[in-house]
Amino acid sequence: MEINFNLPDNVITIVTSCFVWGVIAYLAYRIYQKQTDKPKVWKIAVILLIGLISFSIDLHLFDVLVKLAILPLGVWALYIMFKWTNKNWQAYRRFAWLGFLANFIFLASTFLAMPIDDVVYPKEEPATYMARIEDASLVPIHPSAIADGTLNIDRLDKELHTMKSEAVYSDKWYQDTYMNHVDTNERDERFPYQLVGASAAWGSGLHPVIFIENDGRGLLITTAENQLYFRFAESIIEGVE
């Protein structure tokens, strides 16, 4: 298990994580009820957290990077500590193993959350990445951009519902932009504008970087996982037709 303090901002992940912790708490309660030697609750919580510690390997499953727990390092450390101090290991043993088992419960919740997340936040829909555009604006990021070009928000809102997804030709675009021109200022950058101020759907946890094509009729949406390219009929940049 990798321990970090980066709190999730995806509401599906938060809900499933809370559910998993509820399941773990319930299982710990069942173990507690069955034992004659009942440890203090705060000690159980500490044992569970230490039991979570494991040697894990990274796996790419269904386009998601997950950690698969292999060795129960936390359980082993607790066992050695209890034997070294002559403490009652049997009273805590099942809680420690429950902590290690929690790694697999969290792993299962990850796969459970994936289809739910795809339904609530469809990744192929541009509106998922631009749910709020009232504060959106253009930022020129290349000399080939029109300096006084402004974003037509009403037209963008209209085109959001008619955009068509197309393939991303990253290699071809790179060659057209960088291999055929020597002077940086003479290059005709394909995406010379960046769209800022737009917000992804609330609770999606998405933080896309959005670029606008030089003719104002295309969007390149870049996330940590992939890239999406959309084309539409009318230019969303004032002064570019």
PDB file of C-alpha atoms in Angstrom:
ATOM      1  CA  MET A   1       0.000   0.000   0.000  1.00  0.00           C
ATOM      2  CA  GLU A   2       1.280   3.453  -0.888  1.00  0.00           C
ATOM      3  CA  ILE A   3       0.608   5.965   1.871  1.00  0.00           C
ATOM      4  CA  ASN A   4       0.158   9.573   0.808  1.00  0.00           C
ATOM      5  CA  PHE A   5      -1.841  12.595   1.845  1.00  0.00           C
ATOM      6  CA  ASN A   6      -3.312  13.512  -1.543  1.00  0.00           C
ATOM      7  CA  LEU A   7      -7.033  13.450  -0.911  1.00  0.00           C
ATOM      8  CA  PRO A   8      -9.177  12.301  -3.853  1.00  0.00           C
ATOM      9  CA  ASP A   9     -11.378  14.879  -5.564  1.00  0.00           C
ATOM     10  CA  ASN A  10     -13.460  12.355  -7.477  1.00  0.00           C
ATOM     11  CA  VAL A  11     -16.798  11.912  -5.728  1.00  0.00           C
ATOM     12  CA  ILE A  12     -17.126   8.284  -6.895  1.00  0.00           C
ATOM     13  CA  THR A  13     -13.738   7.458  -5.388  1.00  0.00           C
ATOM     14  CA  ILE A  14     -14.647   9.214  -2.144  1.00  0.00           C
ATOM     15  CA  VAL A  15     -17.964   7.364  -1.835  1.00  0.00           C
ATOM     16  CA  THR A  16     -16.455   3.953  -2.586  1.00  0.00           C
ATOM     17  CA  SER A  17     -13.568   4.606  -0.175  1.00  0.00           C
ATOM     18  CA  CYS A  18     -16.028   5.494   2.587  1.00  0.00           C
ATOM     19  CA  PHE A  19     -17.973   2.329   1.792  1.00  0.00           C
ATOM     20  CA  VAL A  20     -14.807   0.218   1.995  1.00  0.00           C
ATOM     21  CA  TRP A  21     -13.832   1.726   5.335  1.00  0.00           C
ATOM     22  CA  GLY A  22     -17.358   0.954   6.532  1.00  0.00           C
ATOM     23  CA  VAL A  23     -16.941  -2.679   5.468  1.00  0.00           C
ATOM     24  CA  ILE A  24     -13.574  -2.876   7.236  1.00  0.00           C
ATOM     25  CA  ALA A  25     -15.049  -1.344  10.399  1.00  0.00           C
ATOM     26  CA  TYR A  26     -17.910  -3.863  10.299  1.00  0.00           C
ATOM     27  CA  LEU A  27     -15.536  -6.812   9.883  1.00  0.00           C
ATOM     28  CA  ALA A  28     -13.368  -5.510  12.719  1.00  0.00           C
ATOM     29  CA  TYR A  29     -16.473  -5.209  14.897  1.00  0.00           C
ATOM     30  CA  ARG A  30     -17.446  -8.818  14.127  1.00  0.00           C
ATOM     31  CA  ILE A  31     -13.964 -10.006  15.082  1.00  0.00           C
ATOM     32  CA  TYR A  32     -14.095  -7.907  18.243  1.00  0.00           C
ATOM     33  CA  GLN A  33     -17.462  -9.369  19.259  1.00  0.00           C
ATOM     34  CA  LYS A  34     -16.256 -12.951  18.862  1.00  0.00           C
ATOM     35  CA  GLN A  35     -13.080 -12.528  20.901  1.00  0.00           C
ATOM     36  CA  THR A  36     -12.988 -13.114  24.628  1.00  0.00           C
ATOM     37  CA  ASP A  37      -9.839 -11.018  24.994  1.00  0.00           C
ATOM     38  CA  LYS A  38     -11.008  -7.622  23.733  1.00  0.00           C
ATOM     39  CA  PRO A  39      -8.265  -5.066  22.929  1.00  0.00           C
ATOM     40  CA  LYS A  40      -8.831  -1.333  23.226  1.00  0.00           C
ATOM     41  CA  VAL A  41     -10.499   0.203  20.191  1.00  0.00           C
ATOM     42  CA  TRP A  42      -7.705   2.692  19.500  1.00  0.00           C
ATOM     43  CA  LYS A  43      -5.183  -0.142  19.486  1.00  0.00           C
ATOM     44  CA  ILE A  44      -7.315  -2.040  16.975  1.00  0.00           C
ATOM     45  CA  ALA A  45      -7.320   1.019  14.703  1.00  0.00           C
ATOM     46  CA  VAL A  46      -3.525   1.275  14.889  1.00  0.00           C
ATOM     47  CA  ILE A  47      -3.098  -2.447  14.190  1.00  0.00           C
ATOM     48  CA  LEU A  48      -5.410  -2.201  11.162  1.00  0.00           C
ATOM     49  CA  LEU A  49      -3.436   0.704   9.712  1.00  0.00           C
ATOM     50  CA  ILE A  50      -0.101  -1.033  10.228  1.00  0.00           C
ATOM     51  CA  GLY A  51      -1.546  -4.211   8.734  1.00  0.00           C
ATOM     52  CA  LEU A  52      -2.297  -2.260   5.560  1.00  0.00           C
ATOM     53  CA  ILE A  53       1.422  -1.787   4.920  1.00  0.00           C
ATOM     54  CA  SER A  54       2.609  -4.224   2.293  1.00  0.00           C
ATOM     55  CA  PHE A  55       5.060  -4.800  -0.504  1.00  0.00           C
ATOM     56  CA  SER A  56       3.090  -4.133  -3.673  1.00  0.00           C
ATOM     57  CA  ILE A  57       3.627  -4.341  -7.405  1.00  0.00           C
ATOM     58  CA  ASP A  58       2.201  -1.947  -9.981  1.00  0.00           C
ATOM     59  CA  LEU A  59      -0.083  -3.453 -12.596  1.00  0.00           C
ATOM     60  CA  HIS A  60      -1.905  -1.936 -15.561  1.00  0.00           C
ATOM     61  CA  LEU A  61      -5.356  -3.496 -15.597  1.00  0.00           C
ATOM     62  CA  PHE A  62      -8.148  -2.143 -17.803  1.00  0.00           C
ATOM     63  CA  ASP A  63      -6.054   0.971 -18.518  1.00  0.00           C
ATOM     64  CA  VAL A  64      -5.769   1.714 -14.800  1.00  0.00           C
ATOM     65  CA  LEU A  65      -2.600   1.607 -12.711  1.00  0.00           C
ATOM     66  CA  VAL A  66      -3.301  -0.417  -9.562  1.00  0.00           C
ATOM     67  CA  LYS A  67      -1.160  -1.716  -6.731  1.00  0.00           C
ATOM     68  CA  LEU A  68      -1.379  -5.418  -5.937  1.00  0.00           C
ATOM     69  CA  ALA A  69      -0.324  -6.283  -2.393  1.00  0.00           C
ATOM     70  CA  ILE A  70       2.083  -9.226  -2.333  1.00  0.00           C
ATOM     71  CA  LEU A  71       3.881  -9.390   1.012  1.00  0.00           C
ATOM     72  CA  PRO A  72       2.217  -8.470   4.345  1.00  0.00           C
ATOM     73  CA  LEU A  73       5.080  -6.375   5.703  1.00  0.00           C
ATOM     74  CA  GLY A  74       2.911  -4.729   8.344  1.00  0.00           C
ATOM     75  CA  VAL A  75       1.667  -8.073   9.671  1.00  0.00           C
ATOM     76  CA  TRP A  76       5.202  -9.434   9.839  1.00  0.00           C
ATOM     77  CA  ALA A  77       6.445  -6.340  11.652  1.00  0.00           C
ATOM     78  CA  LEU A  78       3.632  -6.588  14.193  1.00  0.00           C
ATOM     79  CA  TYR A  79       4.278 -10.288  14.749  1.00  0.00           C
ATOM     80  CA  ILE A  80       7.973  -9.670  15.416  1.00  0.00           C
ATOM     81  CA  MET A  81       7.196  -6.746  17.729  1.00  0.00           C
ATOM     82  CA  PHE A  82       4.625  -8.714  19.747  1.00  0.00           C
ATOM     83  CA  LYS A  83       6.919 -11.729  20.070  1.00  0.00           C
ATOM     84  CA  TRP A  84       9.843  -9.503  21.028  1.00  0.00           C
ATOM     85  CA  THR A  85       7.836  -7.793  23.776  1.00  0.00           C
ATOM     86  CA  ASN A  86       5.973 -10.950  24.869  1.00  0.00           C
ATOM     87  CA  LYS A  87       2.605  -9.316  24.191  1.00  0.00           C
ATOM     88  CA  ASN A  88      -0.586 -11.233  23.434  1.00  0.00           C
ATOM     89  CA  TRP A  89      -0.290 -11.611  19.653  1.00  0.00           C
ATOM     90  CA  GLN A  90      -3.413 -13.767  19.399  1.00  0.00           C
ATOM     91  CA  ALA A  91      -5.600 -10.879  20.561  1.00  0.00           C
ATOM     92  CA  TYR A  92      -4.440  -8.711  17.642  1.00  0.00           C
ATOM     93  CA  ARG A  93      -3.531 -11.250  14.964  1.00  0.00           C
ATOM     94  CA  ARG A  94      -6.903 -11.252  13.150  1.00  0.00           C
ATOM     95  CA  PHE A  95      -7.046  -7.450  13.112  1.00  0.00           C
ATOM     96  CA  ALA A  96      -3.580  -7.289  11.562  1.00  0.00           C
ATOM     97  CA  TRP A  97      -4.566  -9.725   8.816  1.00  0.00           C
ATOM     98  CA  LEU A  98      -7.782  -7.781   8.275  1.00  0.00           C
ATOM     99  CA  GLY A  99      -5.599  -4.745   7.599  1.00  0.00           C
ATOM    100  CA  PHE A 100      -3.697  -6.680   4.941  1.00  0.00           C
ATOM    101  CA  LEU A 101      -6.967  -8.007   3.485  1.00  0.00           C
ATOM    102  CA  ALA A 102      -8.173  -4.402   3.235  1.00  0.00           C
ATOM    103  CA  ASN A 103      -5.677  -3.884   0.390  1.00  0.00           C
ATOM    104  CA  PHE A 104      -7.678  -6.315  -1.733  1.00  0.00           C
ATOM    105  CA  ILE A 105     -10.995  -4.797  -0.681  1.00  0.00           C
ATOM    106  CA  PHE A 106      -9.732  -1.409  -1.847  1.00  0.00           C
ATOM    107  CA  LEU A 107      -8.520  -3.007  -5.082  1.00  0.00           C
ATOM    108  CA  ALA A 108     -11.953  -4.513  -5.695  1.00  0.00           C
ATOM    109  CA  SER A 109     -13.586  -1.150  -4.989  1.00  0.00           C
ATOM    110  CA  THR A 110     -11.377   0.433  -7.654  1.00  0.00           C
ATOM    111  CA  PHE A 111     -12.778  -1.895 -10.311  1.00  0.00           C
ATOM    112  CA  LEU A 112     -16.288  -1.433  -8.938  1.00  0.00           C
ATOM    113  CA  ALA A 113     -15.986   2.346  -9.203  1.00  0.00           C
ATOM    114  CA  MET A 114     -14.704   2.345 -12.796  1.00  0.00           C
ATOM    115  CA  PRO A 115     -17.985   1.560 -14.634  1.00  0.00           C
ATOM    116  CA  ILE A 116     -19.917   3.831 -12.267  1.00  0.00           C
ATOM    117  CA  ASP A 117     -17.488   6.666 -12.943  1.00  0.00           C
ATOM    118  CA  ASP A 118     -17.782   6.129 -16.708  1.00  0.00           C
ATOM    119  CA  VAL A 119     -21.571   6.365 -16.514  1.00  0.00           C
ATOM    120  CA  VAL A 120     -21.649   9.451 -14.297  1.00  0.00           C
ATOM    121  CA  TYR A 121     -18.745  11.170 -16.064  1.00  0.00           C
ATOM    122  CA  PRO A 122     -18.606   9.906 -19.681  1.00  0.00           C
ATOM    123  CA  LYS A 123     -15.035  10.416 -20.842  1.00  0.00           C
ATOM    124  CA  GLU A 124     -15.966  10.677 -24.522  1.00  0.00           C
ATOM    125  CA  GLU A 125     -18.237  13.678 -23.982  1.00  0.00           C
ATOM    126  CA  PRO A 126     -16.622  17.136 -24.259  1.00  0.00           C
ATOM    127  CA  ALA A 127     -19.179  18.532 -21.803  1.00  0.00           C
ATOM    128  CA  THR A 128     -17.593  16.378 -19.085  1.00  0.00           C
ATOM    129  CA  TYR A 129     -14.409  18.428 -19.413  1.00  0.00           C
ATOM    130  CA  MET A 130     -16.185  21.762 -19.952  1.00  0.00           C
ATOM    131  CA  ALA A 131     -19.223  21.615 -17.692  1.00  0.00           C
ATOM    132  CA  ARG A 132     -18.872  25.288 -16.736  1.00  0.00           C
ATOM    133  CA  ILE A 133     -17.625  27.695 -19.375  1.00  0.00           C
ATOM    134  CA  GLU A 134     -19.093  31.043 -18.317  1.00  0.00           C
ATOM    135  CA  ASP A 135     -15.663  32.218 -17.123  1.00  0.00           C
ATOM    136  CA  ALA A 136     -13.719  30.664 -19.992  1.00  0.00           C
ATOM    137  CA  SER A 137     -11.294  32.695 -22.102  1.00  0.00           C
ATOM    138  CA  LEU A 138      -8.478  32.317 -24.627  1.00  0.00           C
ATOM    139  CA  VAL A 139      -4.767  32.554 -23.965  1.00  0.00           C
ATOM    140  CA  PRO A 140      -2.465  32.780 -27.028  1.00  0.00           C
ATOM    141  CA  ILE A 141       0.466  30.415 -26.502  1.00  0.00           C
ATOM    142  CA  HIS A 142       2.208  30.806 -29.868  1.00  0.00           C
ATOM    143  CA  PRO A 143       3.154  33.751 -32.114  1.00  0.00           C
ATOM    144  CA  SER A 144       0.899  32.395 -34.869  1.00  0.00           C
ATOM    145  CA  ALA A 145      -2.176  33.043 -32.698  1.00  0.00           C
ATOM    146  CA  ILE A 146      -4.266  36.155 -33.298  1.00  0.00           C
ATOM    147  CA  ALA A 147      -3.364  38.484 -30.448  1.00  0.00           C
ATOM    148  CA  ASP A 148      -6.812  40.066 -30.167  1.00  0.00           C
ATOM    149  CA  GLY A 149      -8.758  36.846 -30.713  1.00  0.00           C
ATOM    150  CA  THR A 150     -11.545  36.371 -28.181  1.00  0.00           C
ATOM    151  CA  LEU A 151     -13.641  33.381 -27.256  1.00  0.00           C
ATOM    152  CA  ASN A 152     -17.277  33.259 -28.342  1.00  0.00           C
ATOM    153  CA  ILE A 153     -18.737  31.530 -25.288  1.00  0.00           C
ATOM    154  CA  ASP A 154     -22.259  31.270 -26.704  1.00  0.00           C
ATOM    155  CA  ARG A 155     -20.970  29.525 -29.805  1.00  0.00           C
ATOM    156  CA  LEU A 156     -18.801  27.204 -27.725  1.00  0.00           C
ATOM    157  CA  ASP A 157     -21.821  26.289 -25.621  1.00  0.00           C
ATOM    158  CA  LYS A 158     -23.770  25.552 -28.793  1.00  0.00           C
ATOM    159  CA  GLU A 159     -20.991  23.500 -30.376  1.00  0.00           C
ATOM    160  CA  LEU A 160     -20.477  21.423 -27.216  1.00  0.00           C
ATOM    161  CA  HIS A 161     -23.515  19.367 -28.164  1.00  0.00           C
ATOM    162  CA  THR A 162     -22.531  18.812 -31.806  1.00  0.00           C
ATOM    163  CA  MET A 163     -18.773  18.198 -31.585  1.00  0.00           C
ATOM    164  CA  LYS A 164     -17.511  15.080 -33.304  1.00  0.00           C
ATOM    165  CA  SER A 165     -14.628  13.046 -31.972  1.00  0.00           C
ATOM    166  CA  GLU A 166     -11.768  12.414 -34.387  1.00  0.00           C
ATOM    167  CA  ALA A 167      -8.471  10.577 -34.210  1.00  0.00           C
ATOM    168  CA  VAL A 168      -5.431  12.254 -32.676  1.00  0.00           C
ATOM    169  CA  TYR A 169      -2.658  12.330 -35.285  1.00  0.00           C
ATOM    170  CA  SER A 170       0.100  13.383 -32.916  1.00  0.00           C
ATOM    171  CA  ASP A 171       2.993  12.148 -35.095  1.00  0.00           C
ATOM    172  CA  LYS A 172       1.674  13.832 -38.232  1.00  0.00           C
ATOM    173  CA  TRP A 173       0.928  17.064 -36.388  1.00  0.00           C
ATOM    174  CA  TYR A 174       4.422  17.080 -34.920  1.00  0.00           C
ATOM    175  CA  GLN A 175       6.018  16.628 -38.328  1.00  0.00           C
ATOM    176  CA  ASP A 176       3.835  19.302 -39.914  1.00  0.00           C
ATOM    177  CA  THR A 177       4.639  21.781 -37.160  1.00  0.00           C
ATOM    178  CA  TYR A 178       8.254  21.124 -36.228  1.00  0.00           C
ATOM    179  CA  MET A 179       9.927  19.130 -38.988  1.00  0.00           C
ATOM    180  CA  ASN A 180       8.881  21.341 -41.895  1.00  0.00           C
ATOM    181  CA  HIS A 181       9.928  24.661 -40.336  1.00  0.00           C
ATOM    182  CA  VAL A 182      13.215  25.835 -38.879  1.00  0.00           C
ATOM    183  CA  ASP A 183      12.318  29.206 -37.388  1.00  0.00           C
ATOM    184  CA  THR A 184      10.034  28.899 -34.364  1.00  0.00           C
ATOM    185  CA  ASN A 185       8.208  32.123 -35.228  1.00  0.00           C
ATOM    186  CA  GLU A 186       7.493  30.870 -38.745  1.00  0.00           C
ATOM    187  CA  ARG A 187       5.853  27.678 -37.580  1.00  0.00           C
ATOM    188  CA  ASP A 188       2.119  27.496 -38.041  1.00  0.00           C
ATOM    189  CA  GLU A 189       1.216  25.965 -34.686  1.00  0.00           C
ATOM    190  CA  ARG A 190      -1.833  23.729 -34.996  1.00  0.00           C
ATOM    191  CA  PHE A 191      -3.105  24.582 -31.504  1.00  0.00           C
ATOM    192  CA  PRO A 192      -1.918  28.137 -30.760  1.00  0.00           C
ATOM    193  CA  TYR A 193      -4.559  28.875 -28.100  1.00  0.00           C
ATOM    194  CA  GLN A 194      -5.264  27.478 -24.664  1.00  0.00           C
ATOM    195  CA  LEU A 195      -8.734  27.525 -23.176  1.00  0.00           C
ATOM    196  CA  VAL A 196      -8.633  28.627 -19.537  1.00  0.00           C
ATOM    197  CA  GLY A 197     -11.326  29.265 -16.950  1.00  0.00           C
ATOM    198  CA  ALA A 198     -13.483  26.288 -17.941  1.00  0.00           C
ATOM    199  CA  SER A 199     -14.307  23.721 -15.262  1.00  0.00           C
ATOM    200  CA  ALA A 200     -14.834  19.989 -15.599  1.00  0.00           C
ATOM    201  CA  ALA A 201     -17.950  18.348 -14.183  1.00  0.00           C
ATOM    202  CA  TRP A 202     -18.189  18.720 -10.417  1.00  0.00           C
ATOM    203  CA  GLY A 203     -16.834  15.715  -8.580  1.00  0.00           C
ATOM    204  CA  SER A 204     -15.191  14.205 -11.661  1.00  0.00           C
ATOM    205  CA  GLY A 205     -11.662  14.809 -10.417  1.00  0.00           C
ATOM    206  CA  LEU A 206     -10.663  15.770 -13.952  1.00  0.00           C
ATOM    207  CA  HIS A 207      -8.177  18.577 -14.569  1.00  0.00           C
ATOM    208  CA  PRO A 208      -7.924  18.811 -18.351  1.00  0.00           C
ATOM    209  CA  VAL A 209      -5.677  21.084 -20.360  1.00  0.00           C
ATOM    210  CA  ILE A 210      -7.615  22.270 -23.413  1.00  0.00           C
ATOM    211  CA  PHE A 211      -6.096  23.653 -26.609  1.00  0.00           C
ATOM    212  CA  ILE A 212      -7.974  25.302 -29.478  1.00  0.00           C
ATOM    213  CA  GLU A 213      -7.053  24.711 -33.100  1.00  0.00           C
ATOM    214  CA  ASN A 214      -5.822  27.585 -35.250  1.00  0.00           C
ATOM    215  CA  ASP A 215      -9.051  27.706 -37.284  1.00  0.00           C
ATOM    216  CA  GLY A 216     -11.186  27.840 -34.125  1.00  0.00           C
ATOM    217  CA  ARG A 217     -13.012  24.664 -35.125  1.00  0.00           C
ATOM    218  CA  GLY A 218     -11.143  22.057 -33.127  1.00  0.00           C
ATOM    219  CA  LEU A 219     -10.340  21.209 -29.519  1.00  0.00           C
ATOM    220  CA  LEU A 220      -7.570  19.037 -28.129  1.00  0.00           C
ATOM    221  CA  ILE A 221      -8.360  17.905 -24.597  1.00  0.00           C
ATOM    222  CA  THR A 222      -5.427  16.496 -22.654  1.00  0.00           C
ATOM    223  CA  THR A 223      -5.714  14.674 -19.334  1.00  0.00           C
ATOM    224  CA  ALA A 224      -3.332  12.550 -17.309  1.00  0.00           C
ATOM    225  CA  GLU A 225      -4.767   9.440 -18.984  1.00  0.00           C
ATOM    226  CA  ASN A 226      -5.410  10.336 -22.616  1.00  0.00           C
ATOM    227  CA  GLN A 227      -6.021  12.894 -25.346  1.00  0.00           C
ATOM    228  CA  LEU A 228      -9.280  13.648 -27.134  1.00  0.00           C
ATOM    229  CA  TYR A 229      -9.712  15.624 -30.341  1.00  0.00           C
ATOM    230  CA  PHE A 230     -13.026  17.180 -31.371  1.00  0.00           C
ATOM    231  CA  ARG A 231     -14.044  19.047 -34.518  1.00  0.00           C
ATOM    232  CA  PHE A 232     -17.110  21.225 -35.070  1.00  0.00           C
ATOM    233  CA  ALA A 233     -18.710  23.382 -37.743  1.00  0.00           C
ATOM    234  CA  GLU A 234     -18.304  26.992 -36.596  1.00  0.00           C
ATOM    235  CA  SER A 235     -15.273  28.808 -35.247  1.00  0.00           C
ATOM    236  CA  ILE A 236     -15.460  29.688 -31.555  1.00  0.00           C
ATOM    237  CA  ILE A 237     -12.838  32.443 -31.923  1.00  0.00           C
ATOM    238  CA  GLU A 238     -14.014  35.921 -32.824  1.00  0.00           C
ATOM    239  CA  GLY A 239     -12.113  37.111 -35.884  1.00  0.00           C
ATOM    240  CA  VAL A 240     -11.271  33.605 -37.102  1.00  0.00           C
ATOM    241  CA  GLU A 241     -13.686  32.269 -39.681  1.00  0.00           C
TER     242      GLU A 241
END
